[in-house]
Amino acid sequence: MTGFTLAALRHEDAARCAELERKLFPGDDPWRERAFRAELDNGHFYLGAYDENGQLIGYAGLALNGRAPDFEGSVQTIAVDTDWQGRGVGKALFEALLARADQVAAPVFLEVRTDNDRAIALYRSRGFEQLGLRRRYYQPSGADAYTMGRPAAVRQEEKS
């Protein structure tokens, strides 16, 4: 990973997140600043990817629902500025989300547009399988989404 770093997403990043949402998802209902702030206020695990000048170039979020030891993870969002796509930013963000889920041995679920071949390939390479199809999931475009999931990682104490 070169040219960027990952760190906890900050409340002051919400405006830039919303800007990227409008740029990346113009045909659907992009998240607004208040949605990002609410996710952070609710204690969900959000990371930002920052270039060498500290500019936010991507973000990703994971909600851990339930209680220990029965957490379930849900990838809430993942996005990378078009200027940085294909440079490992999305992969690094996604792997960090999975590492957090693995810390609590949570299975992870997500939705992905059926036409997003790059993301689907990444998810499959990390053990995700297609579980279902949600017709017209993304609005207002009406694009379909696959529901994908990955089982929980085995805890170290369970291996012994």
PDB file of C-alpha atoms in Angstrom:
ATOM      1  CA  MET A   1       0.000   0.000   0.000  1.00  0.00           C
ATOM      2  CA  THR A   2       1.686   3.191  -1.142  1.00  0.00           C
ATOM      3  CA  GLY A   3       0.551   6.761  -1.346  1.00  0.00           C
ATOM      4  CA  PHE A   4      -2.250   6.463   1.207  1.00  0.00           C
ATOM      5  CA  THR A   5      -2.929   5.573   4.819  1.00  0.00           C
ATOM      6  CA  LEU A   6      -5.937   4.224   6.679  1.00  0.00           C
ATOM      7  CA  ALA A   7      -7.235   5.796   9.869  1.00  0.00           C
ATOM      8  CA  ALA A   8     -10.480   6.154  11.793  1.00  0.00           C
ATOM      9  CA  LEU A   9     -13.001   8.233   9.875  1.00  0.00           C
ATOM     10  CA  ARG A  10     -13.671  11.548  11.627  1.00  0.00           C
ATOM     11  CA  HIS A  11     -16.837  13.609  11.910  1.00  0.00           C
ATOM     12  CA  GLU A  12     -15.127  16.379   9.955  1.00  0.00           C
ATOM     13  CA  ASP A  13     -14.796  13.926   7.027  1.00  0.00           C
ATOM     14  CA  ALA A  14     -18.580  13.691   6.612  1.00  0.00           C
ATOM     15  CA  ALA A  15     -18.787  16.533   4.067  1.00  0.00           C
ATOM     16  CA  ARG A  16     -16.078  14.956   1.894  1.00  0.00           C
ATOM     17  CA  CYS A  17     -17.790  11.555   2.185  1.00  0.00           C
ATOM     18  CA  ALA A  18     -21.048  13.086   0.985  1.00  0.00           C
ATOM     19  CA  GLU A  19     -19.187  14.792  -1.877  1.00  0.00           C
ATOM     20  CA  LEU A  20     -17.691  11.462  -2.955  1.00  0.00           C
ATOM     21  CA  GLU A  21     -21.114   9.785  -2.670  1.00  0.00           C
ATOM     22  CA  ARG A  22     -22.625  12.323  -5.078  1.00  0.00           C
ATOM     23  CA  LYS A  23     -19.733  11.819  -7.496  1.00  0.00           C
ATOM     24  CA  LEU A  24     -19.669   8.006  -7.320  1.00  0.00           C
ATOM     25  CA  PHE A  25     -23.381   7.179  -7.033  1.00  0.00           C
ATOM     26  CA  PRO A  26     -25.231   9.876  -9.023  1.00  0.00           C
ATOM     27  CA  GLY A  27     -28.000   7.544 -10.250  1.00  0.00           C
ATOM     28  CA  ASP A  28     -28.905   6.343  -6.787  1.00  0.00           C
ATOM     29  CA  ASP A  29     -29.620   7.877  -3.412  1.00  0.00           C
ATOM     30  CA  PRO A  30     -26.195   8.987  -2.145  1.00  0.00           C
ATOM     31  CA  TRP A  31     -25.645   9.260   1.587  1.00  0.00           C
ATOM     32  CA  ARG A  32     -25.659  12.747   3.019  1.00  0.00           C
ATOM     33  CA  GLU A  33     -23.367  14.200   5.681  1.00  0.00           C
ATOM     34  CA  ARG A  34     -25.811  13.479   8.462  1.00  0.00           C
ATOM     35  CA  ALA A  35     -25.874   9.770   7.543  1.00  0.00           C
ATOM     36  CA  PHE A  36     -22.116   9.502   8.006  1.00  0.00           C
ATOM     37  CA  ARG A  37     -22.248  11.427  11.267  1.00  0.00           C
ATOM     38  CA  ALA A  38     -25.032   9.167  12.528  1.00  0.00           C
ATOM     39  CA  GLU A  39     -23.008   6.060  11.701  1.00  0.00           C
ATOM     40  CA  LEU A  40     -20.048   7.431  13.654  1.00  0.00           C
ATOM     41  CA  ASP A  41     -22.296   8.530  16.536  1.00  0.00           C
ATOM     42  CA  ASN A  42     -23.690   4.991  16.706  1.00  0.00           C
ATOM     43  CA  GLY A  43     -20.177   3.632  17.217  1.00  0.00           C
ATOM     44  CA  HIS A  44     -19.893   1.719  13.984  1.00  0.00           C
ATOM     45  CA  PHE A  45     -16.416   0.916  12.652  1.00  0.00           C
ATOM     46  CA  TYR A  46     -15.563   3.413   9.891  1.00  0.00           C
ATOM     47  CA  LEU A  47     -12.222   3.991   8.237  1.00  0.00           C
ATOM     48  CA  GLY A  48     -10.977   6.661   5.904  1.00  0.00           C
ATOM     49  CA  ALA A  49      -8.228   6.346   3.319  1.00  0.00           C
ATOM     50  CA  TYR A  50      -6.128   9.500   3.126  1.00  0.00           C
ATOM     51  CA  ASP A  51      -3.591  10.567   0.511  1.00  0.00           C
ATOM     52  CA  GLU A  52      -0.175  11.936   1.429  1.00  0.00           C
ATOM     53  CA  ASN A  53      -1.700  15.417   1.880  1.00  0.00           C
ATOM     54  CA  GLY A  54      -4.377  14.181   4.272  1.00  0.00           C
ATOM     55  CA  GLN A  55      -7.184  14.383   1.686  1.00  0.00           C
ATOM     56  CA  LEU A  56      -9.909  11.756   2.114  1.00  0.00           C
ATOM     57  CA  ILE A  57      -9.844   9.508  -0.965  1.00  0.00           C
ATOM     58  CA  GLY A  58     -12.029   6.644   0.234  1.00  0.00           C
ATOM     59  CA  TYR A  59     -14.013   5.299   3.144  1.00  0.00           C
ATOM     60  CA  ALA A  60     -15.632   2.126   4.384  1.00  0.00           C
ATOM     61  CA  GLY A  61     -17.890   1.153   7.241  1.00  0.00           C
ATOM     62  CA  LEU A  62     -18.850  -1.960   9.144  1.00  0.00           C
ATOM     63  CA  ALA A  63     -21.717  -2.344  11.590  1.00  0.00           C
ATOM     64  CA  LEU A  64     -21.359  -5.055  14.207  1.00  0.00           C
ATOM     65  CA  ASN A  65     -24.815  -6.033  15.369  1.00  0.00           C
ATOM     66  CA  GLY A  66     -25.781  -8.260  18.285  1.00  0.00           C
ATOM     67  CA  ARG A  67     -23.824  -9.106  21.397  1.00  0.00           C
ATOM     68  CA  ALA A  68     -20.664 -11.050  22.086  1.00  0.00           C
ATOM     69  CA  PRO A  69     -20.115 -13.810  21.248  1.00  0.00           C
ATOM     70  CA  ASP A  70     -22.823 -13.656  18.583  1.00  0.00           C
ATOM     71  CA  PHE A  71     -21.927 -10.574  16.566  1.00  0.00           C
ATOM     72  CA  GLU A  72     -22.925 -10.266  12.916  1.00  0.00           C
ATOM     73  CA  GLY A  73     -21.150  -7.845  10.606  1.00  0.00           C
ATOM     74  CA  SER A  74     -22.690  -5.801   7.841  1.00  0.00           C
ATOM     75  CA  VAL A  75     -20.605  -3.810   5.384  1.00  0.00           C
ATOM     76  CA  GLN A  76     -22.505  -0.532   5.296  1.00  0.00           C
ATOM     77  CA  THR A  77     -20.524   1.230   2.585  1.00  0.00           C
ATOM     78  CA  ILE A  78     -17.238   1.256   0.746  1.00  0.00           C
ATOM     79  CA  ALA A  79     -16.192   3.837  -1.799  1.00  0.00           C
ATOM     80  CA  VAL A  80     -13.027   5.127  -3.434  1.00  0.00           C
ATOM     81  CA  ASP A  81     -12.518   8.323  -5.426  1.00  0.00           C
ATOM     82  CA  THR A  82     -12.326   7.523  -9.145  1.00  0.00           C
ATOM     83  CA  ASP A  83      -8.808   9.003  -9.312  1.00  0.00           C
ATOM     84  CA  TRP A  84      -7.655   6.337  -6.842  1.00  0.00           C
ATOM     85  CA  GLN A  85      -9.586   3.304  -8.065  1.00  0.00           C
ATOM     86  CA  GLY A  86      -7.480   0.325  -9.100  1.00  0.00           C
ATOM     87  CA  ARG A  87      -4.624   1.297  -6.766  1.00  0.00           C
ATOM     88  CA  GLY A  88      -5.442  -0.958  -3.818  1.00  0.00           C
ATOM     89  CA  VAL A  89      -7.398   1.537  -1.730  1.00  0.00           C
ATOM     90  CA  GLY A  90     -10.702  -0.347  -1.817  1.00  0.00           C
ATOM     91  CA  LYS A  91      -8.960  -3.646  -1.159  1.00  0.00           C
ATOM     92  CA  ALA A  92      -7.106  -2.201   1.859  1.00  0.00           C
ATOM     93  CA  LEU A  93     -10.307  -0.701   3.278  1.00  0.00           C
ATOM     94  CA  PHE A  94     -12.221  -3.932   2.782  1.00  0.00           C
ATOM     95  CA  GLU A  95      -9.512  -6.063   4.364  1.00  0.00           C
ATOM     96  CA  ALA A  96      -9.472  -3.740   7.379  1.00  0.00           C
ATOM     97  CA  LEU A  97     -13.230  -4.201   7.795  1.00  0.00           C
ATOM     98  CA  LEU A  98     -12.820  -7.966   7.615  1.00  0.00           C
ATOM     99  CA  ALA A  99      -9.982  -7.863  10.152  1.00  0.00           C
ATOM    100  CA  ARG A 100     -12.291  -6.029  12.572  1.00  0.00           C
ATOM    101  CA  ALA A 101     -15.052  -8.610  12.036  1.00  0.00           C
ATOM    102  CA  ASP A 102     -12.524 -11.405  12.557  1.00  0.00           C
ATOM    103  CA  GLN A 103     -11.535  -9.930  15.933  1.00  0.00           C
ATOM    104  CA  VAL A 104     -15.007 -10.792  17.209  1.00  0.00           C
ATOM    105  CA  ALA A 105     -15.542 -13.861  15.010  1.00  0.00           C
ATOM    106  CA  ALA A 106     -18.497 -12.272  13.203  1.00  0.00           C
ATOM    107  CA  PRO A 107     -19.897 -13.495   9.906  1.00  0.00           C
ATOM    108  CA  VAL A 108     -20.083 -10.637   7.409  1.00  0.00           C
ATOM    109  CA  PHE A 109     -22.827  -9.746   4.944  1.00  0.00           C
ATOM    110  CA  LEU A 110     -23.090  -7.104   2.242  1.00  0.00           C
ATOM    111  CA  GLU A 111     -25.015  -6.001  -0.822  1.00  0.00           C
ATOM    112  CA  VAL A 112     -23.336  -5.225  -4.127  1.00  0.00           C
ATOM    113  CA  ARG A 113     -24.681  -4.097  -7.484  1.00  0.00           C
ATOM    114  CA  THR A 114     -24.967  -7.054  -9.829  1.00  0.00           C
ATOM    115  CA  ASP A 115     -23.026  -5.115 -12.484  1.00  0.00           C
ATOM    116  CA  ASN A 116     -20.070  -4.256 -10.202  1.00  0.00           C
ATOM    117  CA  ASP A 117     -17.757  -6.998 -11.442  1.00  0.00           C
ATOM    118  CA  ARG A 118     -14.621  -5.568  -9.805  1.00  0.00           C
ATOM    119  CA  ALA A 119     -16.198  -5.502  -6.337  1.00  0.00           C
ATOM    120  CA  ILE A 120     -17.786  -8.932  -6.762  1.00  0.00           C
ATOM    121  CA  ALA A 121     -14.396 -10.405  -7.712  1.00  0.00           C
ATOM    122  CA  LEU A 122     -12.794  -8.836  -4.622  1.00  0.00           C
ATOM    123  CA  TYR A 123     -15.529 -10.164  -2.351  1.00  0.00           C
ATOM    124  CA  ARG A 124     -15.315 -13.669  -3.805  1.00  0.00           C
ATOM    125  CA  SER A 125     -11.526 -13.631  -3.371  1.00  0.00           C
ATOM    126  CA  ARG A 126     -12.099 -13.018   0.351  1.00  0.00           C
ATOM    127  CA  GLY A 127     -14.479 -15.952   0.823  1.00  0.00           C
ATOM    128  CA  PHE A 128     -17.831 -14.335   0.108  1.00  0.00           C
ATOM    129  CA  GLU A 129     -20.564 -16.264  -1.662  1.00  0.00           C
ATOM    130  CA  GLN A 130     -23.731 -15.036  -3.291  1.00  0.00           C
ATOM    131  CA  LEU A 131     -26.668 -15.727  -0.993  1.00  0.00           C
ATOM    132  CA  GLY A 132     -29.496 -13.993  -2.769  1.00  0.00           C
ATOM    133  CA  LEU A 133     -30.702 -11.356  -5.188  1.00  0.00           C
ATOM    134  CA  ARG A 134     -32.478  -8.149  -4.204  1.00  0.00           C
ATOM    135  CA  ARG A 135     -34.371  -6.834  -7.179  1.00  0.00           C
ATOM    136  CA  ARG A 136     -34.433  -3.044  -7.593  1.00  0.00           C
ATOM    137  CA  TYR A 137     -32.424  -2.662  -4.354  1.00  0.00           C
ATOM    138  CA  TYR A 138     -30.711   0.578  -5.365  1.00  0.00           C
ATOM    139  CA  GLN A 139     -33.035   3.535  -5.776  1.00  0.00           C
ATOM    140  CA  PRO A 140     -33.947   5.466  -7.744  1.00  0.00           C
ATOM    141  CA  SER A 141     -31.950   3.660 -10.460  1.00  0.00           C
ATOM    142  CA  GLY A 142     -33.670   0.336  -9.782  1.00  0.00           C
ATOM    143  CA  ALA A 143     -30.387  -1.583 -10.051  1.00  0.00           C
ATOM    144  CA  ASP A 144     -30.361  -5.081  -8.602  1.00  0.00           C
ATOM    145  CA  ALA A 145     -28.021  -6.199  -5.827  1.00  0.00           C
ATOM    146  CA  TYR A 146     -26.569  -9.503  -4.785  1.00  0.00           C
ATOM    147  CA  THR A 147     -26.571 -10.296  -1.111  1.00  0.00           C
ATOM    148  CA  MET A 148     -23.246 -11.901  -0.268  1.00  0.00           C
ATOM    149  CA  GLY A 149     -21.901 -13.397   2.923  1.00  0.00           C
ATOM    150  CA  ARG A 150     -18.806 -14.863   4.499  1.00  0.00           C
ATOM    151  CA  PRO A 151     -18.806 -17.136   7.558  1.00  0.00           C
ATOM    152  CA  ALA A 152     -17.214 -16.072  10.813  1.00  0.00           C
ATOM    153  CA  ALA A 153     -13.528 -16.645  11.305  1.00  0.00           C
ATOM    154  CA  VAL A 154     -12.715 -19.313  13.830  1.00  0.00           C
ATOM    155  CA  ARG A 155     -11.550 -17.890  17.135  1.00  0.00           C
ATOM    156  CA  GLN A 156      -8.091 -18.889  18.313  1.00  0.00           C
ATOM    157  CA  GLU A 157      -9.461 -20.442  21.514  1.00  0.00           C
ATOM    158  CA  GLU A 158     -11.833 -22.599  19.425  1.00  0.00           C
ATOM    159  CA  LYS A 159      -8.881 -23.966  17.455  1.00  0.00           C
ATOM    160  CA  SER A 160      -7.188 -25.274  20.595  1.00  0.00           C
TER     161      SER A 160
END
